[in-house]
CSV table of C-alpha atoms and ligand atoms in Angstrom, one decimal:
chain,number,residue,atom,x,y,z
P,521,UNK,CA,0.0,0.0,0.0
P,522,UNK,CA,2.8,2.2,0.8
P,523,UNK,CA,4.5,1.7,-2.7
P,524,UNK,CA,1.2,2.5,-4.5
P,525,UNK,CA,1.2,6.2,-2.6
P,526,UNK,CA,4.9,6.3,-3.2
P,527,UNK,CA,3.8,6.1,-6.8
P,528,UNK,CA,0.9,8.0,-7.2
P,529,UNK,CA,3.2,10.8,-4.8
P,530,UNK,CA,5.6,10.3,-7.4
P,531,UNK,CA,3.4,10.8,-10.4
P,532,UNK,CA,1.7,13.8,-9.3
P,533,UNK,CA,5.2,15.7,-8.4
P,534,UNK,CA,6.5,14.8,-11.7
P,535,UNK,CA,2.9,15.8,-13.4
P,536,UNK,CA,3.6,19.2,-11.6
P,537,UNK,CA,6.9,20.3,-12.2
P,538,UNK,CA,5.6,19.0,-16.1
P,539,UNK,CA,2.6,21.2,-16.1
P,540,UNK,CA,3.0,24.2,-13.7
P,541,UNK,CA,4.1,26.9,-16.1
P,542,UNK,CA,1.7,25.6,-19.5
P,543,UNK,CA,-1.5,27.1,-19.9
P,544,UNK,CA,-5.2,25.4,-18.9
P,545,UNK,CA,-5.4,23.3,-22.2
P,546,UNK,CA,-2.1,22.4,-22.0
P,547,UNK,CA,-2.4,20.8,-18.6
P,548,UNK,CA,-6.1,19.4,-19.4
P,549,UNK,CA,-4.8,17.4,-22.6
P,550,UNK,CA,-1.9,16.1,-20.3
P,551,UNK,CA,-4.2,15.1,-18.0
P,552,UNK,CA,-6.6,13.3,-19.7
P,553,UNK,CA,-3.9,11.8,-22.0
P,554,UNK,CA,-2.1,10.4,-18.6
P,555,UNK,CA,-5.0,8.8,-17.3
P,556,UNK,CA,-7.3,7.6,-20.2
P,557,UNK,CA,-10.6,6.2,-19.2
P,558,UNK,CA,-9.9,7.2,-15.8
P,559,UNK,CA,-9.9,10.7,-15.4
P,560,UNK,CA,-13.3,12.5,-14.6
P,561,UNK,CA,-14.1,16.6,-14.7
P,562,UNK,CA,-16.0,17.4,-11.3
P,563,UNK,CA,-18.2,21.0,-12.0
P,564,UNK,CA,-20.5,22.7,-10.1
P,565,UNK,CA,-21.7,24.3,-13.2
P,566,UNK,CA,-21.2,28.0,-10.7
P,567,UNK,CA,-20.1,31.4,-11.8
P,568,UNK,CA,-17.0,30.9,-13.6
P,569,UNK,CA,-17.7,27.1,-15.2
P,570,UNK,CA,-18.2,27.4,-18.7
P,571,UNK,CA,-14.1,28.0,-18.8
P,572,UNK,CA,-13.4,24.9,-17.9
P,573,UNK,CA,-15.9,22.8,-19.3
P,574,UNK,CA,-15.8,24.9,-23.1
P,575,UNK,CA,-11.6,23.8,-22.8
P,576,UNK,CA,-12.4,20.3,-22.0
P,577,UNK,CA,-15.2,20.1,-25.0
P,578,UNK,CA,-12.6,21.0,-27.0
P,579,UNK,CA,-10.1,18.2,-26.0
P,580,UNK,CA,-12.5,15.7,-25.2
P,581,UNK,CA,-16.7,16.1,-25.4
P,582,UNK,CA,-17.0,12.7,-24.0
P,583,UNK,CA,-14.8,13.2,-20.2
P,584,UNK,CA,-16.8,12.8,-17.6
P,585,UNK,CA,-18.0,15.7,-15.7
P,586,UNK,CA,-19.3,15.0,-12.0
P,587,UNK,CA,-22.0,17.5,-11.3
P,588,UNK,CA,-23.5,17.3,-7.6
P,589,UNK,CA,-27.2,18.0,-7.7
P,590,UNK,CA,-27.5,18.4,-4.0
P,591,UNK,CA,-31.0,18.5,-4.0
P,592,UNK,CA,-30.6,22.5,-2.7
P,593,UNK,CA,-28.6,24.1,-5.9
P,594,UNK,CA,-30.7,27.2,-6.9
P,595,UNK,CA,-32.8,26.4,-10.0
P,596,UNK,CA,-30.8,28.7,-12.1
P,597,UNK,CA,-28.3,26.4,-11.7
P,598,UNK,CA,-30.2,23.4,-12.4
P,599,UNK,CA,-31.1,25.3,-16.0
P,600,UNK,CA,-27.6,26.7,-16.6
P,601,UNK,CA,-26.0,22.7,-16.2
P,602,UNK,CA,-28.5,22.0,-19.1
P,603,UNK,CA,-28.4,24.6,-21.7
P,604,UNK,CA,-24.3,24.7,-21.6
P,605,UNK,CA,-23.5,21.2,-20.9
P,606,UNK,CA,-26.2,21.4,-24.7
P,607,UNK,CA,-24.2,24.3,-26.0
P,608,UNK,CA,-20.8,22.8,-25.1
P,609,UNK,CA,-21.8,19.5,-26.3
P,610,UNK,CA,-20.3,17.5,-23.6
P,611,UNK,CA,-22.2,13.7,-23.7
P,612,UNK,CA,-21.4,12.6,-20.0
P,613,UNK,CA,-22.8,14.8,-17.6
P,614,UNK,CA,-23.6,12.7,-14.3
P,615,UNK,CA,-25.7,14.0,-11.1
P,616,UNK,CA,-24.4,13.2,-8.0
P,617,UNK,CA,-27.4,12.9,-5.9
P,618,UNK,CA,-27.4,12.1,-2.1
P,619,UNK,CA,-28.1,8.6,-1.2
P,620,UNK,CA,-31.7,8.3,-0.3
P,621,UNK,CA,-31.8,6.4,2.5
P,622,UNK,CA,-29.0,8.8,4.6
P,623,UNK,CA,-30.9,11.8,3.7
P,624,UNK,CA,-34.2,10.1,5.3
P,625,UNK,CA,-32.0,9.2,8.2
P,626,UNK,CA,-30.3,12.2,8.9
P,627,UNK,CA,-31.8,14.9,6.6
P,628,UNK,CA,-35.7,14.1,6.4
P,629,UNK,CA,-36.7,17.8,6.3
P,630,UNK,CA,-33.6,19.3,4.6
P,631,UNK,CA,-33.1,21.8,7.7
P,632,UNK,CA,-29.7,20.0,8.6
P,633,UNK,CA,-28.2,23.2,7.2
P,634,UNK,CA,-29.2,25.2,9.7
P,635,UNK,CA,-27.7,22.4,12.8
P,636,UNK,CA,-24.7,20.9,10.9
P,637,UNK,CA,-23.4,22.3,7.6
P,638,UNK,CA,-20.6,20.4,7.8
P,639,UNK,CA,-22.7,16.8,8.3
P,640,UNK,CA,-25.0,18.0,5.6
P,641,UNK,CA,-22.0,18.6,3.3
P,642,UNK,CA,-20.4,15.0,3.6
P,643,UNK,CA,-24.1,13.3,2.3
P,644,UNK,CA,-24.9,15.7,0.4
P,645,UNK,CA,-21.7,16.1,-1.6
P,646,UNK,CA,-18.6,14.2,0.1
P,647,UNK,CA,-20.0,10.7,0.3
P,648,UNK,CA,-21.6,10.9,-3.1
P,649,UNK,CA,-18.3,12.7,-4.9
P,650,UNK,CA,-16.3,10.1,-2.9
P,651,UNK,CA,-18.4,7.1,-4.0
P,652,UNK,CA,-18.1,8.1,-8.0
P,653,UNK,CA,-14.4,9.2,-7.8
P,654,UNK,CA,-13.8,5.5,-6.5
P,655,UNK,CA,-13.6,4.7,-10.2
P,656,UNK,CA,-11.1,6.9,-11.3
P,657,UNK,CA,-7.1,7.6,-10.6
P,658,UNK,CA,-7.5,11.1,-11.1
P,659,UNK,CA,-10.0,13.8,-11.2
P,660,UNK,CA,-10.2,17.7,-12.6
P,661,UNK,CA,-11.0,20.9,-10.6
P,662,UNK,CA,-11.9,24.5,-11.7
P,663,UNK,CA,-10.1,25.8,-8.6
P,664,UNK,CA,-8.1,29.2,-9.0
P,665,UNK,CA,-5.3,31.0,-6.7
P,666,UNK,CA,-7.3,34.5,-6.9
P,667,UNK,CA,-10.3,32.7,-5.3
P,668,UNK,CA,-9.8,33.2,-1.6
P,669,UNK,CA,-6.9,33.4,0.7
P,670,UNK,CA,-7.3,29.7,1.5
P,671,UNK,CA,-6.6,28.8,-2.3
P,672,UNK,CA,-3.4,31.4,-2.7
P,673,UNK,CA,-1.2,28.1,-2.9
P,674,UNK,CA,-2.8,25.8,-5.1
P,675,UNK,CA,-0.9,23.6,-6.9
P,676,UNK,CA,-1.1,22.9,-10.6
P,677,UNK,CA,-1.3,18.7,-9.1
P,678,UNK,CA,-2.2,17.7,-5.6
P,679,UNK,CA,-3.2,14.6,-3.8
P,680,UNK,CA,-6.1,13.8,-1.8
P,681,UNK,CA,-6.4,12.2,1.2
P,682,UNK,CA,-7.7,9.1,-1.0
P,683,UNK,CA,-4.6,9.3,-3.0
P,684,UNK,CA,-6.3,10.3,-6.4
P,685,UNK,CA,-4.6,12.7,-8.2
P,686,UNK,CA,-5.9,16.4,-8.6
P,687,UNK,CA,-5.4,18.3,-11.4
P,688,UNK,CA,-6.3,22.4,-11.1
P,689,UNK,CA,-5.6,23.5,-14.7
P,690,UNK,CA,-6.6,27.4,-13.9
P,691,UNK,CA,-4.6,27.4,-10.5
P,692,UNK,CA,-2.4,30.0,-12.0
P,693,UNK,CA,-5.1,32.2,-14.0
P,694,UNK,CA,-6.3,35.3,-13.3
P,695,UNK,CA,-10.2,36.6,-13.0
P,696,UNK,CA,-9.2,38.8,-16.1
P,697,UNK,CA,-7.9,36.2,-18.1
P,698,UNK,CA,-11.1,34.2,-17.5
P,699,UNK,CA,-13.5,36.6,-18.0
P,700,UNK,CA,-11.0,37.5,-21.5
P,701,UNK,CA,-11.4,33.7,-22.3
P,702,UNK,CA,-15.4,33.8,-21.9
P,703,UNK,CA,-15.5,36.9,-23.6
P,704,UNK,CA,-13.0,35.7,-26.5
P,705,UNK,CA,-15.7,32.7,-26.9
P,706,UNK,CA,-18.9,33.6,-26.2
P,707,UNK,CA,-19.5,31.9,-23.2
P,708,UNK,CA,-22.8,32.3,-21.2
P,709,UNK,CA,-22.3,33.6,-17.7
P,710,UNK,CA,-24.6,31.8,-14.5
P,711,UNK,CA,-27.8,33.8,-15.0
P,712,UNK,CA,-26.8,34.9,-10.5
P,713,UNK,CA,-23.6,36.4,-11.5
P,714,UNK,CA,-25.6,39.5,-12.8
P,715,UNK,CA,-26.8,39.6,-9.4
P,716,UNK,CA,-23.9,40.0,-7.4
P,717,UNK,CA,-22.8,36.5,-6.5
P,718,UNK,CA,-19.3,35.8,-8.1
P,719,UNK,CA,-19.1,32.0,-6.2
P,720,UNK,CA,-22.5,30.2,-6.3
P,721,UNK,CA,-22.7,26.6,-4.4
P,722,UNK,CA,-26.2,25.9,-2.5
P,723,UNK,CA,-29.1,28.1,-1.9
P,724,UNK,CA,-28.9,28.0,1.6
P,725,UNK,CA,-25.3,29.0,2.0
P,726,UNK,CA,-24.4,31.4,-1.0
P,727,UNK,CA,-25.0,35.4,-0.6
P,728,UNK,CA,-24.1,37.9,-2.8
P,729,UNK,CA,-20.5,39.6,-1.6
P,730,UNK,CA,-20.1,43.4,-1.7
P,731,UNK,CA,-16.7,44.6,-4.3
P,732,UNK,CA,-13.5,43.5,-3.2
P,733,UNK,CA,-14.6,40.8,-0.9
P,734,UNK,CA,-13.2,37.2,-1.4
P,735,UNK,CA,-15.1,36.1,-4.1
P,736,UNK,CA,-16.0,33.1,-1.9
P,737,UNK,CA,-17.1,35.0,1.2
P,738,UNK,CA,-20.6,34.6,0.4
P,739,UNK,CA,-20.3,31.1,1.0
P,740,UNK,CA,-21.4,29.7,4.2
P,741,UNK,CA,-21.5,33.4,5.3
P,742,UNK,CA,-21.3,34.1,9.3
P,743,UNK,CA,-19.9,31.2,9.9
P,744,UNK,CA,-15.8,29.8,10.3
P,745,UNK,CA,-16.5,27.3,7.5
P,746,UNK,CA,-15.1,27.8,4.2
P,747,UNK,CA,-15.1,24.3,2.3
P,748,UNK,CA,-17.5,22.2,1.7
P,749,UNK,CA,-15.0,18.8,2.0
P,750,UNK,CA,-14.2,18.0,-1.4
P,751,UNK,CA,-11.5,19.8,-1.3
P,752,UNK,CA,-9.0,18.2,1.3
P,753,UNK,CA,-6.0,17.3,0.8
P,754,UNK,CA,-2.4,17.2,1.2
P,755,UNK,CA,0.3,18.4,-1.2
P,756,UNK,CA,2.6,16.1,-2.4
M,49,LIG,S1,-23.6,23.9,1.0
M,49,LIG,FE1,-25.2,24.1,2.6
M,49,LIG,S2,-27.1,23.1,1.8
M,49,LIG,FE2,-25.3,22.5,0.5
M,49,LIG,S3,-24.7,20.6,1.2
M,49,LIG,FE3,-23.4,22.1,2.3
M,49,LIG,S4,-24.5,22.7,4.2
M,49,LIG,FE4,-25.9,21.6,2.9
């Protein structure tokens, strides 16, 4: 067991110091080249998406992209993941839904929010993100360093605590240079970025932010928390 995280250790610091310096679509066509068949795009399909997913349609319209449908998203959301994931024309857009039976156990009225954000996140995206990653080696995140203060040293490829592989192909871009890139291509923005919410996750736990905030201070406002768990994890 040892040698296999020796190996995948091993992989991802040689991925990095490969890809740190190349642009987004250069580190997503290494990516999925290095791990074919076993590589999956996880989205939330939020404010700053479609750059992602339009590069990955590009390279490869068939990658998986692992889309966690809550069951609390706002319904803008639930529109925006169809008409791009049409537009874009990526063919394997999965829903992550929570497991039935653990919501009716723990979660029958959906008010868990409002006792235990951090127990609602692992069933309502943890267990399920953790239970379809179990059938890949690697996975893709639209992370960025400019996000929040937490994110300033992102890494181009991480590990996880599972020891999958974690590739953040716009650690090192800027807002400008995505909002150039959507510009450059057209790309619709999330119908809430209009109204003032520049990181959009749950209805719940998103507010708007006020200019020059942390573009993820809206998120789980109030409160010390600032991930929803998906997101732990060492670096190599
Ligand atoms: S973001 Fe809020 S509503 Fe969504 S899973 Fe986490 S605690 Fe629950």
């Amino acid at each position: 067991m040892i040698a296999v995280e020796e190996r995948v250790q091993d992989k991802a610091e040689a991925l990095d110091a490969q890809l740190r310096g190349a642009s987004p679509q250069e580190i997503l066509k290494a990516a999925i080249e290095a791990f074919p068949g076993k590589i999956a795009l996880v989205s939330s399909f939020g404010a700053e998406s479609a750059v992602l997913l339009h590069m990955a349609a590009g390279i490869d319209p068939d990658i998986p992209v692992l889309f966690l449908e809550t069951g609390m998203l706002f319904g803008q959301t639930l529109d925006y993941r169809k008409s791009l994931t049409a537009q874009l024309g990526l063919t394997n857009v999965q829903d992550l839904r929570p497991d039935p039976v653990a919501l009716s156990t723990m979660d029958p009225k959906n008010r868990l929010w409002q006792t235990s954000t951090d127990a609602c996140c692992a069933i309502r995206k943890v267990q399920p993100l953790d239970e379809a990653l179990l059938g890949y080696e690697a996975w893709i995140t639209g992370r960025k360093r400019f996000q929040s203060s937490t994110r300033a040293n992102l890494r181009v490829v991480e590990v996880n605590e599972a020891g999958q592989i974690k590739i953040n192909p716009l650690a090192n871009w800027s807002k400008a240079e995505l909002d150039a890139y959507a510009a450059e291509h057209a790309l619709p923005a999330h119908p809430l970025v209009a109204q003032g919410y520049p990181s959009i996750g749950c209805w719940p736990c998103t507010k708007p932010v006020e200019e020059g905030e942390d573009a993820r201070s809206g998120r789980w406002s109030g409160s010390e928390k600032i991930e929803c768990g998906i997101h732990v994890s060492h670096i190599p």
